Amino acid sequence: MSACKRLLYFVRQRSLWTHVRRNVTTWSPVGAAFNAKPHRRLNLIEKNVGLFGVPELSCPAGFQAATETALKNTERLVGKACSCSPGVETVESFDQLSDGLCKVADLADFVKVAHPDPAFREAAEKTCIEIGTVVEKLNTNVKLCKSLKILLDNPDIVAKLDPNTRKVAELFMFDFEISGIHLDDKLRKEAVALHVKLLDLNNEFLVGAHLPNRIARSAIPEHLHLHFADEGSFIQVGGLHADSPDDLVREIAYRIYLYPNADLVDCLEELLKCRYKLAKLVGYDSYGHRALKGTMAKTPETVMSFLQLLTDKLSDRYNIEPSLYSPYLSLGACMEGLNNLFSQLYGVSLMSEHPSAGEVWSEDVRKLAVVHETEGLLGYIYCDFYHRQHKPQQDCHFTIRGGRWCQETGQYQLPVVVLMLSLPHPTKSAPTLLTPGMMENLFHEMGHAMHSMLGRTRYQHVTGTRCATDFAEVPSILMEYFATDYRVLSQFARHYETGQPLPESMVARLCESKKVCGAADIQLQIFYAVLDQIYHSKPQSRSTTEILKEMQQKFYGLPYTPNTAWQLRFSHLIGYGAKYYSYLMSRAVASMVWKQCFVQDPLNRDMGERYRQEMLAHGGAKEPMLMVEGMLQRRPTMEDFVDALVSELNPNFETFIMDSES
């Protein structure tokens, strides 16, 4: 049976929120599925297939079984990689080794932060640490490295490798080098110990960065209690409440949520010391130098030059009410819009599929099959979109399984990803309605997902978003441009009750409103990026808070608020250590791609195909600047990147004319 025929549409019209006497709206299957109430039938006979269809993961204890299986296969593949004749088989063995560990570790990495059951979260966390430790030991395995070195040191063998295989071999060797493979036994063991210690510190910081702070109920005016979570005689503050219209709520949240935790301060400072010590041990001037090798920027000096040049060129340049837009942006409408966009650009459809028992971790998780009109099933996207207790309030993309060509089965291993948002739940009278910011975030994260789906790399080590960090954000940021283009929005943004389309003048005002504080927003990102660079340069004699205070004054201008420690909530320091500038550089590239390739016709199929072939298809198997050059037909400079960002702030006078005519 074909993949398409296996897809199940579970749209139930009786579940749609509609006022029958007013409703004139009809949705496509994918739009209707996301504007329908979650409906799960209790089936006591249906077998629990385990999370993501992994049989072992029908219960928390299954993580240990999955880990043991992965480690057993690791031993076998290490032996194979060390004994086979140097050539393609060597690289394939390395990739199979990486794939086997990643399939367990990546899944566990998601479950440890997102699963509502603490037993699952705890089991997944143990798996992350156990496999992470094994990976660090493999990265300093001399015999394993030697088998790869024999291959790469033989020009005759290298000449016979295809470009992707050669690139992946070089990337694996790069992993060995930055892990200290060249060190003697004693120093190599020290490097492994530092890596393992960093795994614990990274986890400790990530957990602490997302924990709420609390304050006595009596310390906050009673009429404001309803804005925060209740904890007996205390009030929990789990975020900044930046979208609240009440300035006192925002101030309370800012001061309480950012109040410094001494243990977390010590954790961060120890983490930064360990990173520096590791970088020096393996031969780099700083952790920043180690982290940036292989990116578009290459060095911390280039990053700081880019950030300073951007700061020098910035100069400050209408306010919209988000609630006026929300009725036009139901979750179902937005998903329908994404489906239409992908269909027109790539010939790809999103199809709702009913998950099996035990396959998902929460009843409101949706499963989408991504199907190409000629290539068939490309992969699966699990949509974990709604807010729930203990779930991190952040929007992100998780790779659960990377795509790769399986030589052993003669088939392509389909990618599986999760998109995690924190959207409000639907009500009895309305589906989930998004603000413009929420809608942009949805498009952004779906950009990551399609990067994973549309890549068809031979090796999972370089699949989808497994590429240079300052390139990985390009596909997601480019999607934000589609999200605010009227020609795209007009295809789906319509009132959930009346079917009325979103007026073009409102879209124009939305685009212009983003420019009001655009320079300040970019400057804020510069401040974050500079702080990240300073933290990962040579050790400082000052505390991380003192560094923050100085950099905030120098690169942002707003005064530091006493007794706050924003850096303790900067969880990107873990995944983006020394690479936070990537958002700005990726936005510059996305801006250039949009203006040169899509602004004339955002639904152009030929350009969509070119974008897929030049940028999305390669994952990390091709140098990022070469992919940019292939798309733009020229090689951009740092000045081009800066000019692209600054030009984003230029006002559109047609909007003012449109408003005056209205």
PDB file of N, CA and C in Angstrom, residues 393-468:
ATOM      1  N   GLN A 393       8.651  26.979  28.297  1.00  0.00           N
ATOM      2  CA  GLN A 393       7.942  27.997  27.525  1.00  0.00           C
ATOM      3  C   GLN A 393       8.877  28.579  26.471  1.00  0.00           C
ATOM      4  N   GLN A 394       9.191  27.758  25.489  1.00  0.00           N
ATOM      5  CA  GLN A 394      10.056  28.206  24.411  1.00  0.00           C
ATOM      6  C   GLN A 394       9.663  27.475  23.147  1.00  0.00           C
ATOM      7  N   ASP A 395       9.890  28.124  22.026  1.00  0.00           N
ATOM      8  CA  ASP A 395       9.564  27.531  20.738  1.00  0.00           C
ATOM      9  C   ASP A 395      10.830  26.918  20.154  1.00  0.00           C
ATOM     10  N   CYS A 396      10.777  25.646  19.792  1.00  0.00           N
ATOM     11  CA  CYS A 396      11.985  25.013  19.275  1.00  0.00           C
ATOM     12  C   CYS A 396      11.674  23.788  18.414  1.00  0.00           C
ATOM     13  N   HIS A 397      12.710  23.354  17.708  1.00  0.00           N
ATOM     14  CA  HIS A 397      12.654  22.214  16.787  1.00  0.00           C
ATOM     15  C   HIS A 397      13.610  21.157  17.306  1.00  0.00           C
ATOM     16  N   PHE A 398      13.145  19.929  17.388  1.00  0.00           N
ATOM     17  CA  PHE A 398      13.985  18.817  17.837  1.00  0.00           C
ATOM     18  C   PHE A 398      14.097  17.782  16.722  1.00  0.00           C
ATOM     19  N   THR A 399      15.308  17.376  16.421  1.00  0.00           N
ATOM     20  CA  THR A 399      15.497  16.234  15.526  1.00  0.00           C
ATOM     21  C   THR A 399      15.409  14.962  16.363  1.00  0.00           C
ATOM     22  N   ILE A 400      14.469  14.108  16.021  1.00  0.00           N
ATOM     23  CA  ILE A 400      14.319  12.830  16.720  1.00  0.00           C
ATOM     24  C   ILE A 400      15.076  11.743  15.970  1.00  0.00           C
ATOM     25  N   ARG A 401      14.984  11.789  14.651  1.00  0.00           N
ATOM     26  CA  ARG A 401      15.725  10.839  13.819  1.00  0.00           C
ATOM     27  C   ARG A 401      16.137  11.545  12.533  1.00  0.00           C
ATOM     28  N   GLY A 402      17.407  11.476  12.217  1.00  0.00           N
ATOM     29  CA  GLY A 402      17.909  12.123  11.011  1.00  0.00           C
ATOM     30  C   GLY A 402      17.729  11.240   9.786  1.00  0.00           C
ATOM     31  N   GLY A 403      17.595  11.884   8.640  1.00  0.00           N
ATOM     32  CA  GLY A 403      17.486  11.137   7.393  1.00  0.00           C
ATOM     33  C   GLY A 403      18.853  10.672   6.911  1.00  0.00           C
ATOM     34  N   ARG A 404      18.888   9.509   6.266  1.00  0.00           N
ATOM     35  CA  ARG A 404      20.120   9.008   5.651  1.00  0.00           C
ATOM     36  C   ARG A 404      19.778   7.845   4.721  1.00  0.00           C
ATOM     37  N   TRP A 405      20.665   7.582   3.766  1.00  0.00           N
ATOM     38  CA  TRP A 405      20.497   6.414   2.921  1.00  0.00           C
ATOM     39  C   TRP A 405      21.056   5.197   3.649  1.00  0.00           C
ATOM     40  N   CYS A 406      20.208   4.185   3.853  1.00  0.00           N
ATOM     41  CA  CYS A 406      20.623   2.983   4.571  1.00  0.00           C
ATOM     42  C   CYS A 406      21.130   1.942   3.578  1.00  0.00           C
ATOM     43  N   GLN A 407      22.433   1.823   3.518  1.00  0.00           N
ATOM     44  CA  GLN A 407      23.040   0.853   2.617  1.00  0.00           C
ATOM     45  C   GLN A 407      22.590  -0.561   2.977  1.00  0.00           C
ATOM     46  N   GLU A 408      22.389  -0.781   4.291  1.00  0.00           N
ATOM     47  CA  GLU A 408      22.061  -2.129   4.753  1.00  0.00           C
ATOM     48  C   GLU A 408      20.648  -2.568   4.358  1.00  0.00           C
ATOM     49  N   THR A 409      19.724  -1.607   4.152  1.00  0.00           N
ATOM     50  CA  THR A 409      18.345  -1.972   3.777  1.00  0.00           C
ATOM     51  C   THR A 409      17.985  -1.552   2.357  1.00  0.00           C
ATOM     52  N   GLY A 410      18.817  -0.694   1.770  1.00  0.00           N
ATOM     53  CA  GLY A 410      18.512  -0.192   0.434  1.00  0.00           C
ATOM     54  C   GLY A 410      17.362   0.795   0.416  1.00  0.00           C
ATOM     55  N   GLN A 411      17.077   1.422   1.570  1.00  0.00           N
ATOM     56  CA  GLN A 411      15.992   2.398   1.666  1.00  0.00           C
ATOM     57  C   GLN A 411      16.478   3.656   2.375  1.00  0.00           C
ATOM     58  N   TYR A 412      15.696   4.737   2.208  1.00  0.00           N
ATOM     59  CA  TYR A 412      16.056   5.981   2.888  1.00  0.00           C
ATOM     60  C   TYR A 412      15.396   6.016   4.266  1.00  0.00           C
ATOM     61  N   GLN A 413      16.198   6.290   5.279  1.00  0.00           N
ATOM     62  CA  GLN A 413      15.674   6.424   6.640  1.00  0.00           C
ATOM     63  C   GLN A 413      14.953   7.765   6.750  1.00  0.00           C
ATOM     64  N   LEU A 414      13.649   7.735   6.959  1.00  0.00           N
ATOM     65  CA  LEU A 414      12.854   8.964   6.958  1.00  0.00           C
ATOM     66  C   LEU A 414      13.106   9.789   8.223  1.00  0.00           C
ATOM     67  N   PRO A 415      13.298  11.095   8.061  1.00  0.00           N
ATOM     68  CA  PRO A 415      13.513  11.950   9.236  1.00  0.00           C
ATOM     69  C   PRO A 415      12.242  12.100  10.072  1.00  0.00           C
ATOM     70  N   VAL A 416      12.429  12.256  11.366  1.00  0.00           N
ATOM     71  CA  VAL A 416      11.336  12.509  12.306  1.00  0.00           C
ATOM     72  C   VAL A 416      11.742  13.693  13.176  1.00  0.00           C
ATOM     73  N   VAL A 417      10.865  14.701  13.271  1.00  0.00           N
ATOM     74  CA  VAL A 417      11.170  15.878  14.092  1.00  0.00           C
ATOM     75  C   VAL A 417       9.959  16.228  14.955  1.00  0.00           C
ATOM     76  N   VAL A 418      10.215  17.024  15.980  1.00  0.00           N
ATOM     77  CA  VAL A 418       9.155  17.592  16.817  1.00  0.00           C
ATOM     78  C   VAL A 418       9.251  19.109  16.740  1.00  0.00           C
ATOM     79  N   LEU A 419       8.105  19.759  16.568  1.00  0.00           N
ATOM     80  CA  LEU A 419       8.025  21.215  16.722  1.00  0.00           C
ATOM     81  C   LEU A 419       7.326  21.487  18.041  1.00  0.00           C
ATOM     82  N   MET A 420       7.998  22.204  18.919  1.00  0.00           N
ATOM     83  CA  MET A 420       7.432  22.496  20.232  1.00  0.00           C
ATOM     84  C   MET A 420       7.160  23.989  20.356  1.00  0.00           C
ATOM     85  N   LEU A 421       5.900  24.343  20.580  1.00  0.00           N
ATOM     86  CA  LEU A 421       5.495  25.719  20.837  1.00  0.00           C
ATOM     87  C   LEU A 421       4.811  25.751  22.200  1.00  0.00           C
ATOM     88  N   SER A 422       4.376  26.924  22.612  1.00  0.00           N
ATOM     89  CA  SER A 422       3.646  27.044  23.877  1.00  0.00           C
ATOM     90  C   SER A 422       2.424  27.924  23.646  1.00  0.00           C
ATOM     91  N   LEU A 423       1.499  27.430  22.827  1.00  0.00           N
ATOM     92  CA  LEU A 423       0.321  28.195  22.428  1.00  0.00           C
ATOM     93  C   LEU A 423      -0.800  28.027  23.447  1.00  0.00           C
ATOM     94  N   PRO A 424      -1.707  29.007  23.520  1.00  0.00           N
ATOM     95  CA  PRO A 424      -2.855  28.858  24.420  1.00  0.00           C
ATOM     96  C   PRO A 424      -3.789  27.756  23.921  1.00  0.00           C
ATOM     97  N   HIS A 425      -4.464  27.098  24.840  1.00  0.00           N
ATOM     98  CA  HIS A 425      -5.412  26.057  24.465  1.00  0.00           C
ATOM     99  C   HIS A 425      -6.665  26.686  23.846  1.00  0.00           C
ATOM    100  N   PRO A 426      -7.347  25.950  22.996  1.00  0.00           N
ATOM    101  CA  PRO A 426      -8.615  26.453  22.474  1.00  0.00           C
ATOM    102  C   PRO A 426      -9.633  26.572  23.601  1.00  0.00           C
ATOM    103  N   THR A 427     -10.650  27.367  23.370  1.00  0.00           N
ATOM    104  CA  THR A 427     -11.727  27.516  24.351  1.00  0.00           C
ATOM    105  C   THR A 427     -12.984  26.845  23.811  1.00  0.00           C
ATOM    106  N   LYS A 428     -14.064  26.891  24.597  1.00  0.00           N
ATOM    107  CA  LYS A 428     -15.323  26.292  24.134  1.00  0.00           C
ATOM    108  C   LYS A 428     -15.895  27.040  22.942  1.00  0.00           C
ATOM    109  N   SER A 429     -15.574  28.317  22.832  1.00  0.00           N
ATOM    110  CA  SER A 429     -16.183  29.135  21.781  1.00  0.00           C
ATOM    111  C   SER A 429     -15.261  29.439  20.614  1.00  0.00           C
ATOM    112  N   ALA A 430     -13.961  29.140  20.746  1.00  0.00           N
ATOM    113  CA  ALA A 430     -13.034  29.509  19.663  1.00  0.00           C
ATOM    114  C   ALA A 430     -11.846  28.555  19.620  1.00  0.00           C
ATOM    115  N   PRO A 431     -11.289  28.342  18.427  1.00  0.00           N
ATOM    116  CA  PRO A 431     -10.050  27.568  18.325  1.00  0.00           C
ATOM    117  C   PRO A 431      -8.887  28.388  18.864  1.00  0.00           C
ATOM    118  N   THR A 432      -7.712  27.836  18.874  1.00  0.00           N
ATOM    119  CA  THR A 432      -6.522  28.585  19.290  1.00  0.00           C
ATOM    120  C   THR A 432      -6.280  29.716  18.304  1.00  0.00           C
ATOM    121  N   LEU A 433      -6.226  30.935  18.827  1.00  0.00           N
ATOM    122  CA  LEU A 433      -6.010  32.118  17.998  1.00  0.00           C
ATOM    123  C   LEU A 433      -4.625  32.668  18.279  1.00  0.00           C
ATOM    124  N   LEU A 434      -3.869  32.932  17.231  1.00  0.00           N
ATOM    125  CA  LEU A 434      -2.472  33.347  17.366  1.00  0.00           C
ATOM    126  C   LEU A 434      -2.328  34.853  17.209  1.00  0.00           C
ATOM    127  N   THR A 435      -1.412  35.420  17.968  1.00  0.00           N
ATOM    128  CA  THR A 435      -1.005  36.799  17.714  1.00  0.00           C
ATOM    129  C   THR A 435      -0.066  36.779  16.506  1.00  0.00           C
ATOM    130  N   PRO A 436       0.201  37.937  15.887  1.00  0.00           N
ATOM    131  CA  PRO A 436       1.164  37.941  14.780  1.00  0.00           C
ATOM    132  C   PRO A 436       2.517  37.356  15.180  1.00  0.00           C
ATOM    133  N   GLY A 437       2.947  37.634  16.409  1.00  0.00           N
ATOM    134  CA  GLY A 437       4.236  37.091  16.867  1.00  0.00           C
ATOM    135  C   GLY A 437       4.217  35.578  16.964  1.00  0.00           C
ATOM    136  N   MET A 438       3.127  35.021  17.483  1.00  0.00           N
ATOM    137  CA  MET A 438       3.001  33.562  17.562  1.00  0.00           C
ATOM    138  C   MET A 438       2.999  32.943  16.168  1.00  0.00           C
ATOM    139  N   MET A 439       2.298  33.599  15.245  1.00  0.00           N
ATOM    140  CA  MET A 439       2.227  33.088  13.872  1.00  0.00           C
ATOM    141  C   MET A 439       3.611  33.085  13.227  1.00  0.00           C
ATOM    142  N   GLU A 440       4.374  34.147  13.431  1.00  0.00           N
ATOM    143  CA  GLU A 440       5.734  34.196  12.891  1.00  0.00           C
ATOM    144  C   GLU A 440       6.600  33.088  13.489  1.00  0.00           C
ATOM    145  N   ASN A 441       6.448  32.860  14.801  1.00  0.00           N
ATOM    146  CA  ASN A 441       7.226  31.792  15.444  1.00  0.00           C
ATOM    147  C   ASN A 441       6.866  30.426  14.876  1.00  0.00           C
ATOM    148  N   LEU A 442       5.577  30.209  14.597  1.00  0.00           N
ATOM    149  CA  LEU A 442       5.145  28.946  13.991  1.00  0.00           C
ATOM    150  C   LEU A 442       5.805  28.761  12.626  1.00  0.00           C
ATOM    151  N   PHE A 443       5.788  29.806  11.806  1.00  0.00           N
ATOM    152  CA  PHE A 443       6.428  29.732  10.492  1.00  0.00           C
ATOM    153  C   PHE A 443       7.930  29.500  10.643  1.00  0.00           C
ATOM    154  N   HIS A 444       8.537  30.187  11.614  1.00  0.00           N
ATOM    155  CA  HIS A 444       9.980  30.048  11.860  1.00  0.00           C
ATOM    156  C   HIS A 444      10.333  28.589  12.153  1.00  0.00           C
ATOM    157  N   GLU A 445       9.631  27.985  13.119  1.00  0.00           N
ATOM    158  CA  GLU A 445       9.950  26.612  13.503  1.00  0.00           C
ATOM    159  C   GLU A 445       9.640  25.625  12.375  1.00  0.00           C
ATOM    160  N   MET A 446       8.593  25.924  11.602  1.00  0.00           N
ATOM    161  CA  MET A 446       8.286  25.048  10.469  1.00  0.00           C
ATOM    162  C   MET A 446       9.379  25.143   9.400  1.00  0.00           C
ATOM    163  N   GLY A 447      10.083  26.275   9.349  1.00  0.00           N
ATOM    164  CA  GLY A 447      11.232  26.387   8.450  1.00  0.00           C
ATOM    165  C   GLY A 447      12.315  25.397   8.807  1.00  0.00           C
ATOM    166  N   HIS A 448      12.565  25.232  10.114  1.00  0.00           N
ATOM    167  CA  HIS A 448      13.522  24.212  10.567  1.00  0.00           C
ATOM    168  C   HIS A 448      13.038  22.820  10.163  1.00  0.00           C
ATOM    169  N   ALA A 449      11.739  22.570  10.383  1.00  0.00           N
ATOM    170  CA  ALA A 449      11.193  21.243  10.089  1.00  0.00           C
ATOM    171  C   ALA A 449      11.340  20.898   8.609  1.00  0.00           C
ATOM    172  N   MET A 450      11.070  21.859   7.729  1.00  0.00           N
ATOM    173  CA  MET A 450      11.163  21.580   6.297  1.00  0.00           C
ATOM    174  C   MET A 450      12.610  21.438   5.850  1.00  0.00           C
ATOM    175  N   HIS A 451      13.530  22.089   6.557  1.00  0.00           N
ATOM    176  CA  HIS A 451      14.958  21.876   6.306  1.00  0.00           C
ATOM    177  C   HIS A 451      15.282  20.397   6.546  1.00  0.00           C
ATOM    178  N   SER A 452      14.722  19.858   7.644  1.00  0.00           N
ATOM    179  CA  SER A 452      14.935  18.442   7.958  1.00  0.00           C
ATOM    180  C   SER A 452      14.252  17.533   6.945  1.00  0.00           C
ATOM    181  N   MET A 453      13.049  17.913   6.505  1.00  0.00           N
ATOM    182  CA  MET A 453      12.269  17.052   5.608  1.00  0.00           C
ATOM    183  C   MET A 453      12.807  17.055   4.180  1.00  0.00           C
ATOM    184  N   LEU A 454      13.218  18.231   3.689  1.00  0.00           N
ATOM    185  CA  LEU A 454      13.582  18.371   2.274  1.00  0.00           C
ATOM    186  C   LEU A 454      15.045  18.045   1.988  1.00  0.00           C
ATOM    187  N   GLY A 455      15.845  17.946   3.020  1.00  0.00           N
ATOM    188  CA  GLY A 455      17.213  17.490   2.810  1.00  0.00           C
ATOM    189  C   GLY A 455      17.188  16.001   2.469  1.00  0.00           C
ATOM    190  N   ARG A 456      17.983  15.595   1.553  1.00  0.00           N
ATOM    191  CA  ARG A 456      18.073  14.162   1.246  1.00  0.00           C
ATOM    192  C   ARG A 456      19.544  13.787   1.204  1.00  0.00           C
ATOM    193  N   THR A 457      20.187  13.913   2.380  1.00  0.00           N
ATOM    194  CA  THR A 457      21.619  13.657   2.467  1.00  0.00           C
ATOM    195  C   THR A 457      21.900  12.168   2.579  1.00  0.00           C
ATOM    196  N   ARG A 458      23.035  11.782   2.078  1.00  0.00           N
ATOM    197  CA  ARG A 458      23.434  10.375   2.149  1.00  0.00           C
ATOM    198  C   ARG A 458      23.735   9.966   3.584  1.00  0.00           C
ATOM    199  N   TYR A 459      24.244  10.930   4.383  1.00  0.00           N
ATOM    200  CA  TYR A 459      24.678  10.630   5.747  1.00  0.00           C
ATOM    201  C   TYR A 459      23.858  11.426   6.759  1.00  0.00           C
ATOM    202  N   GLN A 460      23.452  10.775   7.846  1.00  0.00           N
ATOM    203  CA  GLN A 460      22.666  11.475   8.870  1.00  0.00           C
ATOM    204  C   GLN A 460      23.516  12.473   9.648  1.00  0.00           C
ATOM    205  N   HIS A 461      24.829  12.305   9.633  1.00  0.00           N
ATOM    206  CA  HIS A 461      25.719  13.216  10.362  1.00  0.00           C
ATOM    207  C   HIS A 461      25.571  14.656   9.867  1.00  0.00           C
ATOM    208  N   VAL A 462      25.079  14.811   8.633  1.00  0.00           N
ATOM    209  CA  VAL A 462      24.940  16.151   8.054  1.00  0.00           C
ATOM    210  C   VAL A 462      23.512  16.393   7.576  1.00  0.00           C
ATOM    211  N   THR A 463      22.548  15.691   8.160  1.00  0.00           N
ATOM    212  CA  THR A 463      21.175  15.823   7.684  1.00  0.00           C
ATOM    213  C   THR A 463      20.514  17.102   8.180  1.00  0.00           C
ATOM    214  N   GLY A 464      19.687  17.718   7.336  1.00  0.00           N
ATOM    215  CA  GLY A 464      18.847  18.838   7.743  1.00  0.00           C
ATOM    216  C   GLY A 464      19.576  19.946   8.471  1.00  0.00           C
ATOM    217  N   THR A 465      19.166  20.183   9.724  1.00  0.00           N
ATOM    218  CA  THR A 465      19.715  21.287  10.517  1.00  0.00           C
ATOM    219  C   THR A 465      21.077  20.963  11.124  1.00  0.00           C
ATOM    220  N   ARG A 466      21.634  19.779  10.836  1.00  0.00           N
ATOM    221  CA  ARG A 466      22.976  19.444  11.341  1.00  0.00           C
ATOM    222  C   ARG A 466      24.013  20.064  10.420  1.00  0.00           C
ATOM    223  N   CYS A 467      24.092  21.358  10.494  1.00  0.00           N
ATOM    224  CA  CYS A 467      24.991  22.135   9.639  1.00  0.00           C
ATOM    225  C   CYS A 467      25.575  23.263  10.479  1.00  0.00           C
ATOM    226  N   ALA A 468      26.388  24.115   9.861  1.00  0.00           N
ATOM    227  CA  ALA A 468      26.988  25.240  10.591  1.00  0.00           C
ATOM    228  C   ALA A 468      25.889  26.070  11.253  1.00  0.00           C
TER     229      ALA A 468
END
